[in-house]
mmCIF file of C-alpha atoms in Angstrom:
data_model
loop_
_atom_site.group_PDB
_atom_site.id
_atom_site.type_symbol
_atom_site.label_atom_id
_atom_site.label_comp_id
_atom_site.label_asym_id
_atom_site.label_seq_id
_atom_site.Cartn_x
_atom_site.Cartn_y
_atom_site.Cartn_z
ATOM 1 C CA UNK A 20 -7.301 93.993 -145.746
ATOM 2 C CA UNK A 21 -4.172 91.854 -146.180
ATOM 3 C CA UNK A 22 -3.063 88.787 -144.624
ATOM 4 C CA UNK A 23 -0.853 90.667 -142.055
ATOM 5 C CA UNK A 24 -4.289 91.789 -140.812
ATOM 6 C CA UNK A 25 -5.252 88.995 -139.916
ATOM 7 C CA UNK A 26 -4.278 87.601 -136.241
ATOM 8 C CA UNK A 27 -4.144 83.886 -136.850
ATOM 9 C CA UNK A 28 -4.414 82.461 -139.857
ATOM 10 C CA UNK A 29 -6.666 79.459 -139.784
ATOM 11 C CA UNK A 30 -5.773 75.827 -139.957
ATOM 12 C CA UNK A 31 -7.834 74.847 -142.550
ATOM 13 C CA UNK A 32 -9.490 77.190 -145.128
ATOM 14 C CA UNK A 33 -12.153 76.800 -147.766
ATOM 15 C CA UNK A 34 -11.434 75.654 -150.915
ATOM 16 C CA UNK A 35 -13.973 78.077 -152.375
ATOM 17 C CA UNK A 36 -15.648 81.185 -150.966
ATOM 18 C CA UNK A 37 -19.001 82.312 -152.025
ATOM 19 C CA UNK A 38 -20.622 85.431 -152.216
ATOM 20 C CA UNK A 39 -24.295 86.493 -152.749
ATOM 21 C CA UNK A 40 -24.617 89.508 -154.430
ATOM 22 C CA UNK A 41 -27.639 92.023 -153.466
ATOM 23 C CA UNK A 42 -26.877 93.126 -149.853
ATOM 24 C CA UNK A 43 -24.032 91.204 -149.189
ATOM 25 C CA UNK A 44 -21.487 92.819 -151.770
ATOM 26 C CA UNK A 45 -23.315 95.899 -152.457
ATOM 27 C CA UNK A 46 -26.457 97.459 -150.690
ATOM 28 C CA UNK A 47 -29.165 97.264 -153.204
ATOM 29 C CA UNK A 48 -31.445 94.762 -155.296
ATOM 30 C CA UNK A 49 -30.209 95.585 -158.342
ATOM 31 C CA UNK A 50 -33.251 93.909 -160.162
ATOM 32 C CA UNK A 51 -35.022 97.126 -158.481
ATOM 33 C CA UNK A 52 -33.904 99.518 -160.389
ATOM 34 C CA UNK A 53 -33.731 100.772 -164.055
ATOM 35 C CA UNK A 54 -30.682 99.215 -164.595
ATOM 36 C CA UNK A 55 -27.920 100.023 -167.808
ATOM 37 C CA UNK A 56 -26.867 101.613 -169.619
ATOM 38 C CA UNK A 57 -24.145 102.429 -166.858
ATOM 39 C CA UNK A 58 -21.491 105.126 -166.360
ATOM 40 C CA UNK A 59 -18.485 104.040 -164.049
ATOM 41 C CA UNK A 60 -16.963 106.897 -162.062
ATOM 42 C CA UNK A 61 -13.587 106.151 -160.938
ATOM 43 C CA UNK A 62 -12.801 108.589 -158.417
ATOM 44 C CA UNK A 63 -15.296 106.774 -156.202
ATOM 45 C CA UNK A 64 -15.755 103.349 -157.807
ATOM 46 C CA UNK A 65 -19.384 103.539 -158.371
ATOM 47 C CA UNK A 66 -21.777 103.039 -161.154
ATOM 48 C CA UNK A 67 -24.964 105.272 -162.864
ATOM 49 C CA UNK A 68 -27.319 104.878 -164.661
ATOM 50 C CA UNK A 69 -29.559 107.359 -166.512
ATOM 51 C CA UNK A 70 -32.049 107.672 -163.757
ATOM 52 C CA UNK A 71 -29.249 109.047 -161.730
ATOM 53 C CA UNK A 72 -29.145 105.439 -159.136
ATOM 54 C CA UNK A 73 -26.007 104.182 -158.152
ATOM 55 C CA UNK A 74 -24.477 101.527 -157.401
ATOM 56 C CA UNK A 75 -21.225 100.821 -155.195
ATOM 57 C CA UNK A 76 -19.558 98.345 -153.417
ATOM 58 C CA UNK A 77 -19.979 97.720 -149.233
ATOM 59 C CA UNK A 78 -17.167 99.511 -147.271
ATOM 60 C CA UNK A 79 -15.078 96.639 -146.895
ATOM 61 C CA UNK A 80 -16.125 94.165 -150.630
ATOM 62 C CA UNK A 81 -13.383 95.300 -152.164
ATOM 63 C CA UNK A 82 -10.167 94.498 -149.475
ATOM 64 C CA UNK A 83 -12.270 91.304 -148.518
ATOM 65 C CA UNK A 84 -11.959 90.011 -152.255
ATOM 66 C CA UNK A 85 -8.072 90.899 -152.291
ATOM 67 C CA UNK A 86 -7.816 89.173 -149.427
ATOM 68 C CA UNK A 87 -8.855 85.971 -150.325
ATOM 69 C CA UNK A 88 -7.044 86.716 -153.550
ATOM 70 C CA UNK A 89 -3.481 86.196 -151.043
ATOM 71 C CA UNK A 90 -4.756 82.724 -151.306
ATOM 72 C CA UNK A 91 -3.737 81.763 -154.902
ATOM 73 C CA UNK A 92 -5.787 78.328 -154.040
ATOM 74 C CA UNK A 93 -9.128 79.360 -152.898
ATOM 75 C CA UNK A 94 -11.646 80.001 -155.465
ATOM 76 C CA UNK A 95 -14.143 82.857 -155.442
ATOM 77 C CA UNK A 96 -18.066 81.747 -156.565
ATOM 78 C CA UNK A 97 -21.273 83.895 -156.875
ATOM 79 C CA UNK A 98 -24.843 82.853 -156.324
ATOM 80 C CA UNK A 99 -27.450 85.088 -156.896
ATOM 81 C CA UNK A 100 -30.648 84.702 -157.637
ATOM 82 C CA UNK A 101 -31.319 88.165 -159.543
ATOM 83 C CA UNK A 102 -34.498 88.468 -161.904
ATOM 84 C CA UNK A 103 -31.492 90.360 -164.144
ATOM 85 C CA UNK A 104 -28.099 88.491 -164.227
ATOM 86 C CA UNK A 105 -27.199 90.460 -167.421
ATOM 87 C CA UNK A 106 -27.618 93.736 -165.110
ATOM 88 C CA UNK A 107 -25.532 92.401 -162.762
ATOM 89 C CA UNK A 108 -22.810 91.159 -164.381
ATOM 90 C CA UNK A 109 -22.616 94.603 -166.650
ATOM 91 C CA UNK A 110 -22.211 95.989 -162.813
ATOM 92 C CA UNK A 111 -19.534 93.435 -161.853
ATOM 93 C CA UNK A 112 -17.620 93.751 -164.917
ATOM 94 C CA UNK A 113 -17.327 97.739 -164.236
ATOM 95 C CA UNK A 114 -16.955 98.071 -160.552
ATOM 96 C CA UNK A 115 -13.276 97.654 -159.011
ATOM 97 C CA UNK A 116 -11.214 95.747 -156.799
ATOM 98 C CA UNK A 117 -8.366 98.814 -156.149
ATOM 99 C CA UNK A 118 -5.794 96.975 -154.290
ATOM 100 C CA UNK A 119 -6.101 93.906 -157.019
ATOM 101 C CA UNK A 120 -4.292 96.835 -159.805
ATOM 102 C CA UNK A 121 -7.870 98.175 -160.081
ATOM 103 C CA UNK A 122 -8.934 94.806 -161.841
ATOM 104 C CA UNK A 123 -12.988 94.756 -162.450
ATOM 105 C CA UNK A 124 -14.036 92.336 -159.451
ATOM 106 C CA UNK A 125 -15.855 89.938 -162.327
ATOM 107 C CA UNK A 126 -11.939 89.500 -163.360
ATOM 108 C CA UNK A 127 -11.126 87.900 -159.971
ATOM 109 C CA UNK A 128 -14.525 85.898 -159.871
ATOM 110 C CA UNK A 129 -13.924 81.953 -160.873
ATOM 111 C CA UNK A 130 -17.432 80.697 -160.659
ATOM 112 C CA UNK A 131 -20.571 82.748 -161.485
ATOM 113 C CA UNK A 132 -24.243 81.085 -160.890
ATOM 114 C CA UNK A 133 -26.343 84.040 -161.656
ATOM 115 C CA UNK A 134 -30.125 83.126 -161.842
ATOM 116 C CA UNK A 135 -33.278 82.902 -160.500
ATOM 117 C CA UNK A 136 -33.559 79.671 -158.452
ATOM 118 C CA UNK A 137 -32.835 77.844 -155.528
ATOM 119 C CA UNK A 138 -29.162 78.223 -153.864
ATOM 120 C CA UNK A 139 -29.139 74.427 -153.631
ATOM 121 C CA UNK A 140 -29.204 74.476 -157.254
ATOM 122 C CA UNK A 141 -26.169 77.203 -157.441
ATOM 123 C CA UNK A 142 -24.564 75.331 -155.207
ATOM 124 C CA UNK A 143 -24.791 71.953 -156.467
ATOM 125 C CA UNK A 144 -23.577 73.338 -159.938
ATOM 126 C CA UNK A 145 -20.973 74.970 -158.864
ATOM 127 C CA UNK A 146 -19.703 71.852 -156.972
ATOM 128 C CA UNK A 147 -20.059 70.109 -160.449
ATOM 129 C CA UNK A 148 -18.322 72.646 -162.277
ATOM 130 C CA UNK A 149 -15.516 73.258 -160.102
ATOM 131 C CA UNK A 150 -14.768 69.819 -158.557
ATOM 132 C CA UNK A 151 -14.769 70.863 -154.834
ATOM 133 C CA UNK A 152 -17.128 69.298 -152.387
ATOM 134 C CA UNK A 153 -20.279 71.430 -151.014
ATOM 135 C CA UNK A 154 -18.710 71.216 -147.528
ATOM 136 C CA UNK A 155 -15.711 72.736 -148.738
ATOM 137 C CA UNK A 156 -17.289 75.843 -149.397
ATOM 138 C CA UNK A 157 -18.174 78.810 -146.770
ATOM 139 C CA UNK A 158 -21.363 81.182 -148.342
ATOM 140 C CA UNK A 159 -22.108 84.329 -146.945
ATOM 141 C CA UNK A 160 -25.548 85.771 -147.959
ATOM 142 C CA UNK A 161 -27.944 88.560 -146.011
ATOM 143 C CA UNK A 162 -31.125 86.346 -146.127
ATOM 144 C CA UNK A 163 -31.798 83.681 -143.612
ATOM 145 C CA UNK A 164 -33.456 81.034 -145.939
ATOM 146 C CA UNK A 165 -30.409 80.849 -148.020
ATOM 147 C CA UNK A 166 -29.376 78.584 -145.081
ATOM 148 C CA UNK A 167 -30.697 75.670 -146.624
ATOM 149 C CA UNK A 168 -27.775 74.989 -148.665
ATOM 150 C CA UNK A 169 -26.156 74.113 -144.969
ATOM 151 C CA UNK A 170 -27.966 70.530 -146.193
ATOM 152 C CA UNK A 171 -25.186 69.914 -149.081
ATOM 153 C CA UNK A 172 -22.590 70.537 -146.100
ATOM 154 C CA UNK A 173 -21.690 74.448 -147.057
ATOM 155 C CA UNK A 174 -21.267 76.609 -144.047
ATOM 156 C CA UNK A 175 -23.243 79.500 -144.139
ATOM 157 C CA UNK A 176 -23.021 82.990 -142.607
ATOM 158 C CA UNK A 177 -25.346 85.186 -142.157
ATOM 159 C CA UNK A 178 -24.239 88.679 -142.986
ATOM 160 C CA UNK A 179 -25.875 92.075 -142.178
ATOM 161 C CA UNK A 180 -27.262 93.720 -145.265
ATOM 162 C CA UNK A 181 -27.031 97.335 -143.518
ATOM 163 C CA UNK A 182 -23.263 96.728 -143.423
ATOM 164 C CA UNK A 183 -22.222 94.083 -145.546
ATOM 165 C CA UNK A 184 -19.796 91.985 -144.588
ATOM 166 C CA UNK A 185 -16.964 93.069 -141.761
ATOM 167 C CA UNK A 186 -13.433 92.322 -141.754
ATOM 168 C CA UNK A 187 -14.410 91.294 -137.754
ATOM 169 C CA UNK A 188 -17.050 88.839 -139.409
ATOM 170 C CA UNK A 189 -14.993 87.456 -142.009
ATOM 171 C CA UNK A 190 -12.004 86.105 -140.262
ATOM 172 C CA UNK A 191 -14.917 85.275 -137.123
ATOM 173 C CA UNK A 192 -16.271 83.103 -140.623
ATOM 174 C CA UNK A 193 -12.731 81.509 -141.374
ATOM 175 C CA UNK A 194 -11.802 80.195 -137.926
ATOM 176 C CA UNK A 195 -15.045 78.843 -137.503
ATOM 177 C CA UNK A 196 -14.665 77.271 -141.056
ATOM 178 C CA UNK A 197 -11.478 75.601 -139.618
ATOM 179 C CA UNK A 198 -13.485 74.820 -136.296
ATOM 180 C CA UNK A 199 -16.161 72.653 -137.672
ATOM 181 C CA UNK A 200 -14.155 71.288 -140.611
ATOM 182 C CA UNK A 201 -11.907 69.782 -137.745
ATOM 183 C CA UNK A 202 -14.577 68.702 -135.762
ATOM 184 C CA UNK A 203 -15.279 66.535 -138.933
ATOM 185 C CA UNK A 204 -12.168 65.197 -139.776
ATOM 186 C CA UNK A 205 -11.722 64.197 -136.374
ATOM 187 C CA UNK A 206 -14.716 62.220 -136.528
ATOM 188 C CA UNK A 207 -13.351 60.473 -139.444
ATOM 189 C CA UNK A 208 -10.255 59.691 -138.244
ATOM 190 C CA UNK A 209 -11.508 57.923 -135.466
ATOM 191 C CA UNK A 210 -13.636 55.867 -137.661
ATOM 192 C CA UNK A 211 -10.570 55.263 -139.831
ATOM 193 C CA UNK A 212 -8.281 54.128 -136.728
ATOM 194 C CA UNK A 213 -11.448 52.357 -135.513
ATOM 195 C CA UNK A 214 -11.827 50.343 -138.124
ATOM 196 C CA UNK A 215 -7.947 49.751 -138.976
ATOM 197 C CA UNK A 216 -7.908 47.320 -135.973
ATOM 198 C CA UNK A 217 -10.327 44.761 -137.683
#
């Protein structure tokens, strides 16, 4: 997926996009299985372990990450709340973004907030650590509770953990980024010309 695939590029986009990791980039909880050692298989960009699971990427993960990676100035955050970060960054530092010169995806990653926890608390550190305001962010995560970071002002979509995410649902996710950040500044700018005339 490449910018020229996209029909309209939004107005406004996030200054940082977030990704959950179990069933949103890849379709398993990797704190359910054995785990490492693993063995990375590059003909189909997959990892094994000795129990013979595997682990890959979501159809689309991959061209979705180079995408965003077109935009030299959005940042790209995790927030998982894995019983076994160490598991899953081993995973992220082997499996492979092809279209980003095969570089491991944990190379194209700015902000990691891998831990067991609340997403507010993910969130709220990864707002400290990287300067940009909560409702500058857009989060897209497969469970339905994660939607309480929406309260720090980060949109949040909802993605399908049969599928993971779409390119259909992740440009859907960018214009309606733009939508509601507008709605927003509108808002302030009629307070600002409001109260300009006093």
């Amino acid at each position: 997926m490449t910018k020229g695939q996209l029909k309209k590029i939004p107005s406004v986009l996030p200054k940082m996009i977030v990704f959950d990791l179990d069933y949103t980039l890849w379709p398993e909880w990797i704190d359910c299985t054995y785990g490492p050692p693993y063995t990375y298989d590059k003909t189909a960009n997959m990892i094994q372990n000795e129990h013979e699971e595997t682990l890959e990427f979501f159809q689309h993960t991959a061209s979705i990450i180079a995408l965003i990676k077109s935009f030299p100035e959005i940042k790209i955050g995790i927030a998982s709340r894995t019983q076994t970060p160490d598991w899953a960054k081993k995973a992220l530092r082997l499996l492979r973004i092809p279209d980003l010169d095969n570089t491991a995806l944990y190379d194209n990653i700015d902000y990691f907030e891998i831990y067991p926890g609340s997403k507010i608390s993910h969130f709220q550190s990864l707002s400290k650590k990287s300067g940009i305001a909560c409702h500058d962010m857009l989060f897209f995560d497969d469970e339905s509770r994660n939607r309480e970071v929406t309260r720090l002002g980060v949109h949040f979509i909802k993605v399908d953990g049969r599928t993971g995410i779409t390119p259909f649902q992740f440009e859907n996710a960018l214009h309606a980024f733009a939508s509601n950040s507008g709605v927003v500044q509108s808002k302030m700018d009629k307070f600002f010309k409001k109260n300009s005339n006093h």
